[in-house]
Short mmCIF file of C-alpha atoms in Angstrom, two decimals:
data_model
loop_
_atom_site.label_atom_id
_atom_site.label_comp_id
_atom_site.label_asym_id
_atom_site.label_seq_id
_atom_site.Cartn_x
_atom_site.Cartn_y
_atom_site.Cartn_z
CA MET Z 1354 -65.89 169.94 -110.51
CA THR Z 1355 -68.31 170.88 -113.26
CA ALA Z 1356 -67.04 170.49 -116.79
CA THR Z 1357 -65.89 173.75 -118.28
CA SER Z 1358 -65.13 174.98 -121.72
CA TRP Z 1359 -63.94 178.18 -123.32
CA ARG Z 1360 -66.19 180.84 -124.81
CA VAL Z 1361 -64.19 183.01 -127.20
CA PHE Z 1362 -64.79 186.19 -129.15
CA GLY Z 1363 -62.31 187.69 -131.53
CA ALA Z 1364 -62.34 190.64 -133.87
CA SER Z 1365 -59.84 192.56 -135.98
CA VAL Z 1366 -61.06 196.01 -136.93
CA ARG Z 1367 -59.42 198.34 -139.42
CA GLY Z 1368 -58.18 201.61 -137.99
CA SER Z 1369 -58.92 205.10 -139.30
CA SER Z 1370 -55.39 205.63 -140.63
CA HIS Z 1371 -55.80 202.66 -142.98
CA GLU Z 1372 -59.33 203.72 -143.86
CA ALA Z 1373 -58.05 207.14 -144.85
CA ARG Z 1374 -55.43 205.62 -147.14
CA ASP Z 1375 -57.81 202.93 -148.39
CA THR Z 1376 -55.43 200.19 -147.27
CA PRO Z 1377 -56.67 196.97 -145.69
CA CYS Z 1378 -56.69 195.96 -142.05
CA GLN Z 1379 -53.34 194.34 -141.37
CA ASP Z 1380 -54.28 192.64 -138.12
CA ALA Z 1381 -55.41 189.01 -137.99
CA HIS Z 1382 -56.46 186.52 -135.34
CA ALA Z 1383 -57.32 182.82 -135.06
CA PHE Z 1384 -58.50 180.59 -132.24
CA GLU Z 1385 -59.61 177.05 -131.59
CA VAL Z 1386 -60.89 175.16 -128.56
CA VAL Z 1387 -59.66 171.58 -128.30
CA ASP Z 1388 -61.56 168.98 -126.25
CA ASP Z 1389 -63.38 171.77 -124.38
CA ALA Z 1390 -60.44 172.15 -122.03
CA TRP Z 1391 -57.77 173.77 -124.21
CA LEU Z 1392 -57.76 177.24 -125.70
CA VAL Z 1393 -55.43 177.96 -128.61
CA ALA Z 1394 -55.33 181.58 -129.78
CA ALA Z 1395 -53.09 183.65 -132.05
CA VAL Z 1396 -52.90 187.32 -133.01
CA ALA Z 1397 -50.65 188.96 -135.60
CA ASP Z 1398 -50.27 192.63 -136.53
CA GLY Z 1399 -48.90 193.36 -139.99
CA ALA Z 1400 -46.21 196.04 -140.29
CA GLY Z 1401 -47.64 199.32 -141.55
CA SER Z 1402 -44.73 199.85 -143.92
CA ALA Z 1403 -44.93 196.38 -145.50
CA SER Z 1404 -46.88 196.03 -148.71
CA HIS Z 1405 -48.46 192.65 -148.06
CA SER Z 1406 -48.44 192.37 -144.32
CA GLN Z 1407 -52.15 191.52 -144.20
CA ILE Z 1408 -51.26 188.31 -146.03
CA GLY Z 1409 -48.45 187.64 -143.57
CA SER Z 1410 -50.54 188.16 -140.47
CA ALA Z 1411 -53.43 186.01 -141.75
CA LEU Z 1412 -51.09 183.19 -142.76
CA ALA Z 1413 -49.20 183.32 -139.49
CA VAL Z 1414 -52.22 183.04 -137.19
CA ARG Z 1415 -53.95 180.31 -139.16
CA HIS Z 1416 -50.86 178.19 -139.46
CA ALA Z 1417 -49.74 178.59 -135.86
CA ALA Z 1418 -53.18 177.98 -134.33
CA ALA Z 1419 -53.64 174.83 -136.42
CA ARG Z 1420 -50.16 173.57 -135.52
CA LEU Z 1421 -50.64 174.18 -131.81
CA ALA Z 1422 -54.12 172.59 -131.78
CA ALA Z 1423 -52.60 169.52 -133.45
CA GLU Z 1424 -49.86 169.40 -130.78
CA VAL Z 1425 -52.51 169.54 -128.06
CA ARG Z 1426 -54.43 166.65 -129.64
CA ARG Z 1427 -51.22 164.60 -129.86
CA GLY Z 1428 -50.77 165.18 -126.14
CA LEU Z 1429 -48.49 167.83 -124.66
CA ARG Z 1430 -45.87 166.58 -122.27
CA ASP Z 1431 -45.84 167.61 -118.67
CA ASP Z 1432 -42.43 169.20 -118.64
CA ASP Z 1433 -41.92 172.89 -119.33
CA GLY Z 1434 -38.93 172.20 -121.55
CA ALA Z 1435 -41.04 170.21 -123.97
CA VAL Z 1436 -43.75 172.86 -124.04
CA GLU Z 1437 -41.21 175.59 -124.73
CA ARG Z 1438 -39.57 173.57 -127.47
CA ALA Z 1439 -42.96 172.95 -129.07
CA LEU Z 1440 -43.81 176.66 -129.02
CA ARG Z 1441 -40.45 177.70 -130.42
CA ALA Z 1442 -40.71 175.07 -133.15
CA ILE Z 1443 -44.12 176.45 -134.12
CA VAL Z 1444 -42.72 179.97 -134.38
CA GLU Z 1445 -39.81 178.84 -136.53
CA ASP Z 1446 -42.16 176.85 -138.71
CA THR Z 1447 -44.57 179.79 -139.04
CA ARG Z 1448 -41.66 182.02 -140.00
CA ASP Z 1449 -40.67 179.51 -142.68
CA VAL Z 1450 -44.23 179.54 -144.01
CA LEU Z 1451 -44.03 183.32 -144.41
CA PHE Z 1452 -40.68 183.10 -146.17
CA ASP Z 1453 -42.00 180.40 -148.52
CA ASP Z 1454 -45.09 182.41 -149.30
CA ALA Z 1455 -43.02 185.52 -150.00
CA ARG Z 1456 -40.82 183.54 -152.36
CA ALA Z 1457 -43.86 182.17 -154.18
CA ARG Z 1458 -45.18 185.70 -154.62
CA GLU Z 1459 -41.74 187.01 -155.61
CA LEU Z 1460 -41.71 189.39 -152.67
CA GLU Z 1461 -39.06 190.17 -150.09
CA PRO Z 1462 -39.94 188.38 -146.83
CA GLY Z 1463 -40.16 191.79 -145.18
CA GLU Z 1464 -43.26 192.59 -147.23
CA LEU Z 1465 -45.14 190.03 -145.10
CA SER Z 1466 -43.83 191.37 -141.77
CA CYS Z 1467 -46.02 190.99 -138.71
CA THR Z 1468 -45.77 190.73 -134.96
CA PHE Z 1469 -46.93 187.46 -133.41
CA LEU Z 1470 -48.66 186.30 -130.21
CA LEU Z 1471 -49.66 182.70 -129.48
CA VAL Z 1472 -51.36 181.38 -126.35
CA LEU Z 1473 -52.26 177.97 -124.97
CA ALA Z 1474 -54.49 177.76 -121.87
CA GLY Z 1475 -55.81 174.60 -120.30
CA PRO Z 1476 -55.83 172.53 -117.11
CA ARG Z 1477 -52.81 173.49 -115.02
CA LEU Z 1478 -50.95 174.96 -118.00
CA THR Z 1479 -50.92 178.49 -119.41
CA ALA Z 1480 -48.22 179.20 -121.95
CA SER Z 1481 -47.37 181.80 -124.57
CA ILE Z 1482 -44.78 182.76 -127.13
CA HIS Z 1483 -44.55 186.36 -128.30
CA VAL Z 1484 -42.62 188.25 -130.97
CA GLY Z 1485 -42.90 192.04 -130.97
CA ASP Z 1486 -45.51 194.27 -129.41
CA GLY Z 1487 -49.13 193.69 -128.44
CA ALA Z 1488 -49.92 191.90 -125.18
CA ILE Z 1489 -51.52 188.90 -123.48
CA VAL Z 1490 -53.56 189.26 -120.30
CA ALA Z 1491 -54.66 186.42 -118.05
CA ARG Z 1492 -57.47 186.33 -115.51
CA SER Z 1493 -57.65 184.14 -112.44
CA ASP Z 1494 -58.77 184.39 -108.81
CA GLY Z 1495 -56.40 187.20 -108.06
CA GLY Z 1496 -57.73 189.30 -110.91
CA ALA Z 1497 -56.28 190.25 -114.26
CA ARG Z 1498 -52.53 190.36 -114.86
CA THR Z 1499 -50.40 190.87 -117.94
CA PHE Z 1500 -49.03 187.48 -118.94
CA SER Z 1501 -46.84 188.71 -121.79
CA VAL Z 1502 -45.92 192.38 -122.18
CA PRO Z 1503 -45.11 194.25 -125.39
CA GLU Z 1504 -41.48 193.71 -126.39
CA PRO Z 1505 -39.27 196.12 -124.45
CA SER Z 1506 -38.06 198.73 -126.92
CA GLU Z 1507 -36.67 202.26 -126.75
CA HIS Z 1508 -39.10 203.44 -129.41
CA PRO Z 1509 -42.66 202.14 -129.16
CA ASN Z 1510 -43.22 202.54 -132.87
CA GLU Z 1511 -40.39 200.17 -133.71
CA THR Z 1512 -40.65 196.47 -132.96
CA THR Z 1513 -39.38 193.04 -133.97
CA PHE Z 1514 -41.36 191.11 -136.56
CA LEU Z 1515 -41.64 187.41 -137.32
CA THR Z 1516 -39.66 188.03 -140.50
CA SER Z 1517 -36.90 190.02 -138.71
CA PRO Z 1518 -33.46 188.38 -138.59
CA ASN Z 1519 -33.53 188.21 -134.79
CA ALA Z 1520 -37.18 187.09 -134.50
CA ILE Z 1521 -36.43 183.70 -132.95
CA GLU Z 1522 -33.93 185.00 -130.40
CA SER Z 1523 -36.27 187.81 -129.43
CA ALA Z 1524 -39.29 185.51 -128.94
CA ARG Z 1525 -40.35 185.50 -125.30
CA VAL Z 1526 -41.84 182.31 -123.83
CA PHE Z 1527 -43.83 182.20 -120.59
CA ILE Z 1528 -45.09 178.98 -119.02
CA GLU Z 1529 -47.13 178.68 -115.85
CA ARG Z 1530 -48.41 175.50 -114.28
CA ALA Z 1531 -51.64 177.29 -113.46
CA THR Z 1532 -55.22 177.23 -114.61
CA VAL Z 1533 -56.61 180.60 -115.65
CA ASP Z 1534 -60.25 181.43 -116.28
CA GLY Z 1535 -59.78 184.25 -118.75
CA ILE Z 1536 -57.34 185.14 -121.54
CA ALA Z 1537 -57.12 188.25 -123.69
CA LEU Z 1538 -54.76 188.84 -126.63
CA MET Z 1539 -54.41 192.25 -128.25
CA SER Z 1540 -52.45 193.89 -131.02
CA ASP Z 1541 -50.60 197.08 -130.17
CA GLY Z 1542 -53.46 199.31 -131.33
CA LEU Z 1543 -55.12 198.61 -127.98
CA GLN Z 1544 -52.01 198.66 -125.80
CA MET Z 1545 -52.30 202.24 -124.61
CA LEU Z 1546 -56.07 201.92 -124.07
CA ALA Z 1547 -56.17 198.65 -122.17
CA LEU Z 1548 -52.89 198.71 -120.24
CA LYS Z 1549 -51.07 201.18 -118.02
CA TYR Z 1550 -47.83 202.72 -119.27
CA PRO Z 1551 -44.99 202.00 -118.45
CA SER Z 1552 -45.73 198.95 -116.25
CA TRP Z 1553 -48.07 197.40 -118.84
CA ALA Z 1554 -50.36 196.26 -116.03
CA PRO Z 1555 -53.96 195.73 -117.12
CA PHE Z 1556 -56.33 198.70 -116.84
CA THR Z 1557 -59.00 196.91 -114.83
CA PRO Z 1558 -62.02 199.04 -115.87
CA PHE Z 1559 -61.31 197.82 -119.40
CA PHE Z 1560 -60.92 194.10 -118.69
CA GLU Z 1561 -63.34 193.44 -115.85
CA PRO Z 1562 -66.51 194.37 -117.79
CA LEU Z 1563 -65.18 192.66 -120.91
CA PHE Z 1564 -64.51 189.36 -119.18
CA ALA Z 1565 -67.92 189.62 -117.50
CA PHE Z 1566 -69.50 190.27 -120.89
CA VAL Z 1567 -68.02 187.06 -122.30
CA ALA Z 1568 -69.09 185.06 -119.24
CA LYS Z 1569 -72.72 186.15 -119.70
CA ALA Z 1570 -72.90 186.06 -123.50
CA ASP Z 1571 -75.15 183.13 -124.37
CA ASP Z 1572 -76.36 184.69 -127.59
CA ALA Z 1573 -73.16 184.26 -129.58
CA VAL Z 1574 -74.29 186.16 -132.67
CA ALA Z 1575 -75.54 189.22 -130.78
CA ALA Z 1576 -72.48 189.21 -128.55
CA LYS Z 1577 -70.11 189.07 -131.50
CA THR Z 1578 -71.83 192.08 -133.04
CA ASP Z 1579 -71.59 194.03 -129.78
CA PHE Z 1580 -67.95 193.11 -129.48
CA GLU Z 1581 -67.07 194.26 -132.99
CA ARG Z 1582 -69.08 197.43 -132.57
CA PHE Z 1583 -67.13 198.23 -129.44
CA LEU Z 1584 -63.77 197.83 -131.17
CA GLY Z 1585 -64.89 200.13 -133.97
CA SER Z 1586 -66.53 202.62 -131.58
CA LYS Z 1587 -65.85 206.34 -131.26
CA LYS Z 1588 -64.41 205.75 -127.81
CA VAL Z 1589 -61.70 203.48 -129.19
CA ARG Z 1590 -61.09 205.46 -132.39
CA ALA Z 1591 -60.63 208.67 -130.44
CA LYS Z 1592 -57.54 207.14 -128.88
CA THR Z 1593 -55.98 205.18 -131.73
CA ASP Z 1594 -56.00 205.30 -135.51
CA ASP Z 1595 -54.33 201.90 -135.72
CA ASP Z 1596 -55.99 198.55 -136.54
CA VAL Z 1597 -57.19 196.89 -133.35
CA THR Z 1598 -57.50 193.21 -132.55
CA LEU Z 1599 -58.85 191.67 -129.40
CA VAL Z 1600 -59.40 187.99 -128.67
CA LEU Z 1601 -61.26 187.47 -125.40
CA ALA Z 1602 -61.78 184.06 -123.86
CA ARG Z 1603 -63.53 183.07 -120.66
CA ARG Z 1604 -63.89 179.72 -119.02
CA VAL Z 1605 -67.59 178.89 -118.71
CA ALA Z 1606 -69.68 175.85 -117.84
CA ALA Z 1607 -69.66 173.32 -120.70
CA PRO Z 1608 -70.97 172.68 -123.24
CA VAL Z 1609 -70.26 175.63 -125.52
CA ALA Z 1610 -70.98 175.44 -129.26
CA GLN Z 1611 -67.54 175.09 -130.82
CA GLY Z 1612 -65.84 175.44 -134.13
CA ASP Z 1613 -62.45 176.80 -134.89
CA HIS Z 1614 -62.29 180.36 -136.07
CA ALA Z 1615 -59.91 182.50 -137.95
CA GLY Z 1616 -60.46 186.06 -138.99
CA GLY Z 1617 -58.89 189.12 -140.46
CA ASP Z 1618 -61.07 192.19 -140.75
CA ASP Z 1619 -64.45 190.65 -139.81
CA MET I 494 -79.13 197.49 -121.67
CA PRO I 495 -76.08 199.77 -121.95
CA SER I 496 -73.85 199.11 -124.96
CA LEU I 497 -70.44 197.57 -124.52
CA GLU I 498 -68.97 200.95 -125.41
CA ASP I 499 -70.72 202.47 -122.40
CA GLN I 500 -69.70 199.70 -120.03
CA ILE I 501 -66.00 199.67 -120.81
CA ALA I 502 -63.53 202.33 -119.76
CA ILE I 503 -60.47 203.22 -121.80
CA ASN I 504 -57.33 204.30 -120.02
CA GLU I 505 -57.18 208.07 -120.51
CA ASP I 506 -54.08 208.53 -118.40
CA ASN I 507 -51.39 207.09 -120.63
CA PRO I 508 -49.00 209.70 -122.01
CA GLU I 509 -48.77 210.37 -125.75
CA PRO I 510 -45.44 209.32 -127.28
CA ARG I 511 -43.18 212.23 -128.17
CA CYS I 512 -41.77 212.71 -131.62
CA ALA I 513 -38.86 215.19 -131.54
CA CYS I 514 -37.49 216.85 -134.65
CA ALA I 515 -34.28 218.90 -134.47
CA LEU I 516 -34.06 221.51 -137.24
CA LEU I 517 -30.41 222.28 -137.81
CA LEU I 518 -30.33 225.41 -139.98
CA ASP I 519 -27.43 227.07 -141.75
CA THR I 520 -27.61 230.85 -141.19
CA SER I 521 -24.24 231.71 -142.71
CA GLY I 522 -23.76 234.82 -144.87
CA SER I 523 -24.58 233.03 -148.11
CA MET I 524 -28.11 232.37 -146.88
CA THR I 525 -28.86 236.12 -147.01
CA GLY I 526 -31.81 237.26 -149.10
CA GLU I 527 -34.32 234.90 -150.66
CA ARG I 528 -32.94 231.81 -148.95
CA ILE I 529 -33.37 233.03 -145.39
CA GLU I 530 -36.73 234.63 -146.20
CA GLU I 531 -38.11 231.42 -147.64
CA LEU I 532 -36.68 229.48 -144.71
CA ASN I 533 -38.46 231.76 -142.24
CA ALA I 534 -41.76 231.47 -144.10
CA GLY I 535 -41.38 227.71 -144.18
CA LEU I 536 -40.88 227.45 -140.42
CA ALA I 537 -44.18 229.23 -139.80
CA THR I 538 -46.12 226.94 -142.14
CA LEU I 539 -44.47 223.87 -140.62
CA ARG I 540 -46.01 224.64 -137.29
CA ASP I 541 -49.44 225.33 -138.75
CA GLU I 542 -49.43 222.15 -140.81
CA ILE I 543 -48.51 219.95 -137.88
CA MET I 544 -51.05 221.64 -135.62
CA GLY I 545 -53.70 220.76 -138.20
CA ASP I 546 -53.27 217.05 -137.50
CA ASP I 547 -55.03 215.66 -134.41
CA LEU I 548 -52.40 213.11 -133.52
CA ALA I 549 -49.27 214.95 -134.66
CA ARG I 550 -50.05 218.05 -132.64
CA LEU I 551 -50.08 216.01 -129.44
CA ARG I 552 -46.85 214.21 -130.24
CA VAL I 553 -44.45 216.32 -132.29
CA GLU I 554 -41.81 218.47 -130.61
CA LEU I 555 -39.69 220.94 -132.55
CA GLY I 556 -36.27 222.35 -131.76
CA VAL I 557 -34.39 224.90 -133.84
CA ILE I 558 -30.60 225.19 -133.80
CA THR I 559 -28.96 227.70 -136.13
CA PHE I 560 -25.31 227.73 -137.12
CA ASP I 561 -23.03 230.31 -138.67
CA SER I 562 -19.93 231.40 -136.73
CA GLU I 563 -21.95 230.61 -133.64
CA VAL I 564 -24.26 227.77 -132.81
CA ASN I 565 -27.48 228.99 -131.23
CA VAL I 566 -30.25 226.95 -129.73
CA VAL I 567 -32.90 229.37 -130.94
CA ARG I 568 -35.79 227.17 -129.80
CA ASP I 569 -35.20 224.32 -127.36
CA PHE I 570 -37.41 221.26 -127.73
CA ALA I 571 -40.99 221.89 -126.82
CA PRO I 572 -44.39 220.60 -127.90
CA VAL I 573 -45.35 222.00 -131.30
CA ALA I 574 -48.31 223.80 -129.71
CA GLU I 575 -45.81 225.96 -127.87
CA PHE I 576 -43.53 226.49 -130.89
CA ASP I 577 -43.03 230.16 -131.73
CA PRO I 578 -41.48 230.26 -135.23
CA PRO I 579 -38.30 232.37 -135.10
CA THR I 580 -37.27 235.00 -137.65
CA LEU I 581 -33.71 234.16 -138.59
CA THR I 582 -30.99 236.38 -140.03
CA ALA I 583 -27.93 235.30 -141.99
CA GLN I 584 -24.30 236.22 -141.34
CA HIS I 585 -20.67 235.02 -141.14
CA GLN I 586 -19.21 231.52 -141.61
CA THR I 587 -20.44 227.93 -141.21
CA PHE I 588 -19.74 225.89 -138.07
CA THR I 589 -21.43 222.71 -139.25
CA GLY I 590 -19.53 220.27 -137.06
CA THR I 591 -20.19 222.20 -133.89
CA ALA I 592 -23.85 222.45 -134.84
CA ILE I 593 -24.23 218.71 -135.25
CA LEU I 594 -22.60 218.09 -131.89
CA THR I 595 -24.93 220.57 -130.23
CA ALA I 596 -27.97 219.01 -131.86
CA LEU I 597 -27.00 215.55 -130.65
CA GLU I 598 -26.45 216.89 -127.16
CA LYS I 599 -29.86 218.59 -127.09
CA LEU I 600 -31.58 215.46 -128.41
CA GLU I 601 -30.01 213.29 -125.75
CA ALA I 602 -31.01 215.79 -123.09
CA ARG I 603 -34.60 215.75 -124.33
CA LYS I 604 -34.68 211.95 -124.27
CA ALA I 605 -33.34 211.98 -120.71
CA PHE I 606 -36.22 214.31 -119.84
CA TYR I 607 -38.72 211.94 -121.47
CA ARG I 608 -37.35 209.01 -119.50
CA GLN I 609 -37.41 210.99 -116.29
CA GLU I 610 -41.05 211.95 -116.87
CA GLY I 611 -42.09 208.47 -117.98
CA LEU I 612 -42.97 209.59 -121.50
CA PRO I 613 -42.67 207.16 -124.40
CA TYR I 614 -40.86 208.55 -127.44
CA PHE I 615 -40.28 207.66 -131.05
CA ARG I 616 -36.84 207.81 -132.64
CA PRO I 617 -36.14 211.53 -133.05
CA TRP I 618 -35.24 213.23 -136.33
CA LEU I 619 -32.33 215.49 -137.12
CA PHE I 620 -33.05 217.63 -140.19
CA LEU I 621 -29.97 219.49 -141.45
CA ILE I 622 -30.17 222.27 -144.02
CA THR I 623 -26.97 223.85 -145.30
CA ASP I 624 -25.92 225.92 -148.32
CA GLY I 625 -22.15 225.65 -148.17
CA ARG I 626 -19.03 223.96 -146.92
CA PRO I 627 -18.16 224.01 -143.24
CA GLU I 628 -15.99 227.07 -142.70
CA GLY I 629 -14.20 228.72 -139.82
CA GLU I 630 -14.30 226.07 -137.13
CA ALA I 631 -11.51 223.75 -135.98
CA PRO I 632 -11.29 220.84 -138.45
CA GLU I 633 -11.50 218.22 -135.68
CA LYS I 634 -15.04 219.38 -134.97
CA LEU I 635 -16.35 218.01 -138.24
CA GLU I 636 -14.57 214.72 -137.72
CA GLU I 637 -15.96 214.41 -134.19
CA ALA I 638 -19.45 215.25 -135.47
CA LYS I 639 -19.16 212.59 -138.13
CA ASN I 640 -18.12 209.94 -135.61
CA ARG I 641 -20.78 210.84 -133.05
CA LEU I 642 -23.48 210.85 -135.69
CA ALA I 643 -22.36 207.48 -137.05
CA ALA I 644 -22.50 205.95 -133.57
CA ALA I 645 -25.92 207.49 -132.88
CA GLN I 646 -27.32 206.07 -136.09
CA GLN I 647 -25.75 202.70 -135.53
CA HIS I 648 -27.54 202.49 -132.17
CA ASN I 649 -30.75 203.63 -133.79
CA HIS I 650 -30.84 206.80 -131.67
CA VAL I 651 -31.65 209.27 -134.40
CA LYS I 652 -32.89 209.48 -137.98
CA VAL I 653 -30.93 211.96 -140.08
CA PHE I 654 -31.88 213.92 -143.17
CA ALA I 655 -29.51 216.28 -144.93
CA VAL I 656 -30.56 218.89 -147.47
CA GLY I 657 -28.12 220.97 -149.48
CA VAL I 658 -29.17 224.36 -150.85
CA GLY I 659 -27.64 225.94 -153.96
CA ASP I 660 -24.64 225.01 -156.04
CA ASN I 661 -21.87 225.66 -153.52
CA VAL I 662 -22.77 222.82 -151.25
CA ASP I 663 -20.82 219.57 -151.63
CA LEU I 664 -23.49 216.88 -151.29
CA ASP I 665 -20.93 214.10 -151.09
CA GLN I 666 -19.19 215.78 -148.20
CA ILE I 667 -22.46 216.34 -146.35
CA GLY I 668 -23.37 212.75 -147.05
CA THR I 669 -20.09 211.52 -145.63
CA VAL I 670 -20.39 213.66 -142.53
CA THR I 671 -24.01 212.71 -141.83
CA GLY I 672 -23.84 209.11 -142.98
CA THR I 673 -26.90 209.62 -145.19
CA LYS I 674 -27.66 210.36 -148.81
CA ALA I 675 -27.88 214.14 -148.87
CA VAL I 676 -30.32 215.68 -151.35
CA ARG I 677 -30.30 219.07 -153.08
CA LEU I 678 -33.16 221.50 -152.70
CA LYS I 679 -34.70 222.65 -155.98
CA GLY I 680 -34.00 226.37 -156.01
CA THR I 681 -35.27 227.88 -152.77
CA ASN I 682 -38.36 225.68 -152.59
CA PHE I 683 -38.40 225.51 -148.81
CA LYS I 684 -42.18 225.66 -148.99
CA ASP I 685 -42.57 222.19 -150.52
CA MET I 686 -39.74 220.86 -148.41
CA PHE I 687 -41.51 221.89 -145.21
CA ALA I 688 -44.80 220.51 -146.55
CA TRP I 689 -43.02 217.20 -147.00
CA LEU I 690 -41.51 217.45 -143.52
CA SER I 691 -44.86 218.11 -141.86
CA GLU I 692 -46.44 215.21 -143.79
CA SER I 693 -43.54 212.99 -142.74
CA MET I 694 -43.88 214.03 -139.09
CA LYS I 695 -47.58 213.19 -139.27
CA ARG I 696 -46.75 209.73 -140.57
CA VAL I 697 -44.14 209.14 -137.91
CA SER I 698 -46.59 210.32 -135.22
CA SER I 699 -49.23 207.94 -136.43
CA SER I 700 -49.12 204.79 -134.32
CA LYS I 701 -46.87 201.96 -135.32
CA LEU I 702 -45.08 202.07 -138.61
CA GLY I 703 -42.47 199.41 -138.15
CA THR I 704 -38.79 200.02 -138.57
CA GLN I 705 -39.17 201.88 -141.84
CA VAL I 706 -41.34 204.94 -142.07
CA LYS I 707 -42.96 205.06 -145.48
CA LEU I 708 -42.36 208.63 -146.57
CA ALA I 709 -43.79 210.53 -149.49
CA SER I 710 -41.66 211.17 -152.55
CA ILE I 711 -39.19 214.05 -152.30
CA ASP I 712 -39.36 214.78 -156.01
CA ASP I 713 -41.42 217.94 -155.53
CA TRP I 714 -38.65 219.75 -153.78
CA ALA I 715 -35.35 217.88 -154.13
CA THR I 716 -33.02 216.14 -156.47
CA ALA I 717 -30.90 213.25 -155.27
#
């Protein structure tokens, strides 16, 4: 089997409702590829009503991605229980980081509120932990499927945050002993554009061309520009005024120029 | 080479979330004159204001329930585009408890409709405006209304606002019945109150806001 690696693009783009109020993009994302084989990716969406949620979301993704990458380097165990425990420990730790940061800034923890999505994808293991809305989609031979759906909730504009009292209990973990060749993470701004309501199944005409785009994108700089332009395009903004984040990863033949990456509003 | 924007399709078929607001309006005898006139004018501007917002006009639904010695569902919930502002008259006593119970019933019915049709919905609002004490109905009605409303709020089924008009209204009593902090309208400034309500509905309509909607200050039109 030829060696493969992950090619990843990520962007967080400020929505028109924040532009209008001159408030910053509150979405953030981070990703890292470890030893070519392992993809670590995180997305966080700051609560609109929280004063400093852009700080919370940026902190959360950077900390969690770094922690998970470190776990991968140390060697993840083969049993699902250990993987789940590791993911839950990372979420608790990330939550503590937010609380500590709030304290240092003399803010209520709620002012750093954000949702949280974390993915690990590698040989024969695809795993995620997810607090709140947004979604994770996986691609393999059978096509695209939603790996982690937005948190079930009566009201789609109300969700659990990493700083919520019940954040840990509400966190959903999914582990599959399967190798996927594509992963997408999105904040809820893209939910109703990229998925089908109410099943949350992927809207294929959205994902298929996007995954193909990543597979063919050898000019990383040009591709990143195209990607960001798409997320800020009229087509997307006609359907949502929210911040949008998309991290798209595709397994490609190695080698791929690597470096870890974290970004807020790029 | 077509741009990414041209290559990628967005799902156009997902339904817009619904944002229902029940207007529970006191039309008892004491509302006669300037109060009911200003209220009527305000209802017309409310519709226009909401229709002026691209997102809100696709999502907001308005229902109007009046109460005096009768409770009337003057306008059942419907999309704001279909809202025909009523012209209300004022007469008789004040069946507040019965009105609250009716409003809760209509809200639950609307939510059942949303679920049946596969429509997402935001937590609905119940906006109560009254200028006096409950009068004329069986006392148990108010108690039942209070209990039902408390349960609904505890389960996060509804967001309640209560506005008292004039000096005869007992804000503490309204607060106790509705489980909220009732505010007093400044004079008959329904105009600014409805401007605030339409702005608030626009904010609620706008994507995700978390568990707390950040609303504009009420100082223009109310005192706490």
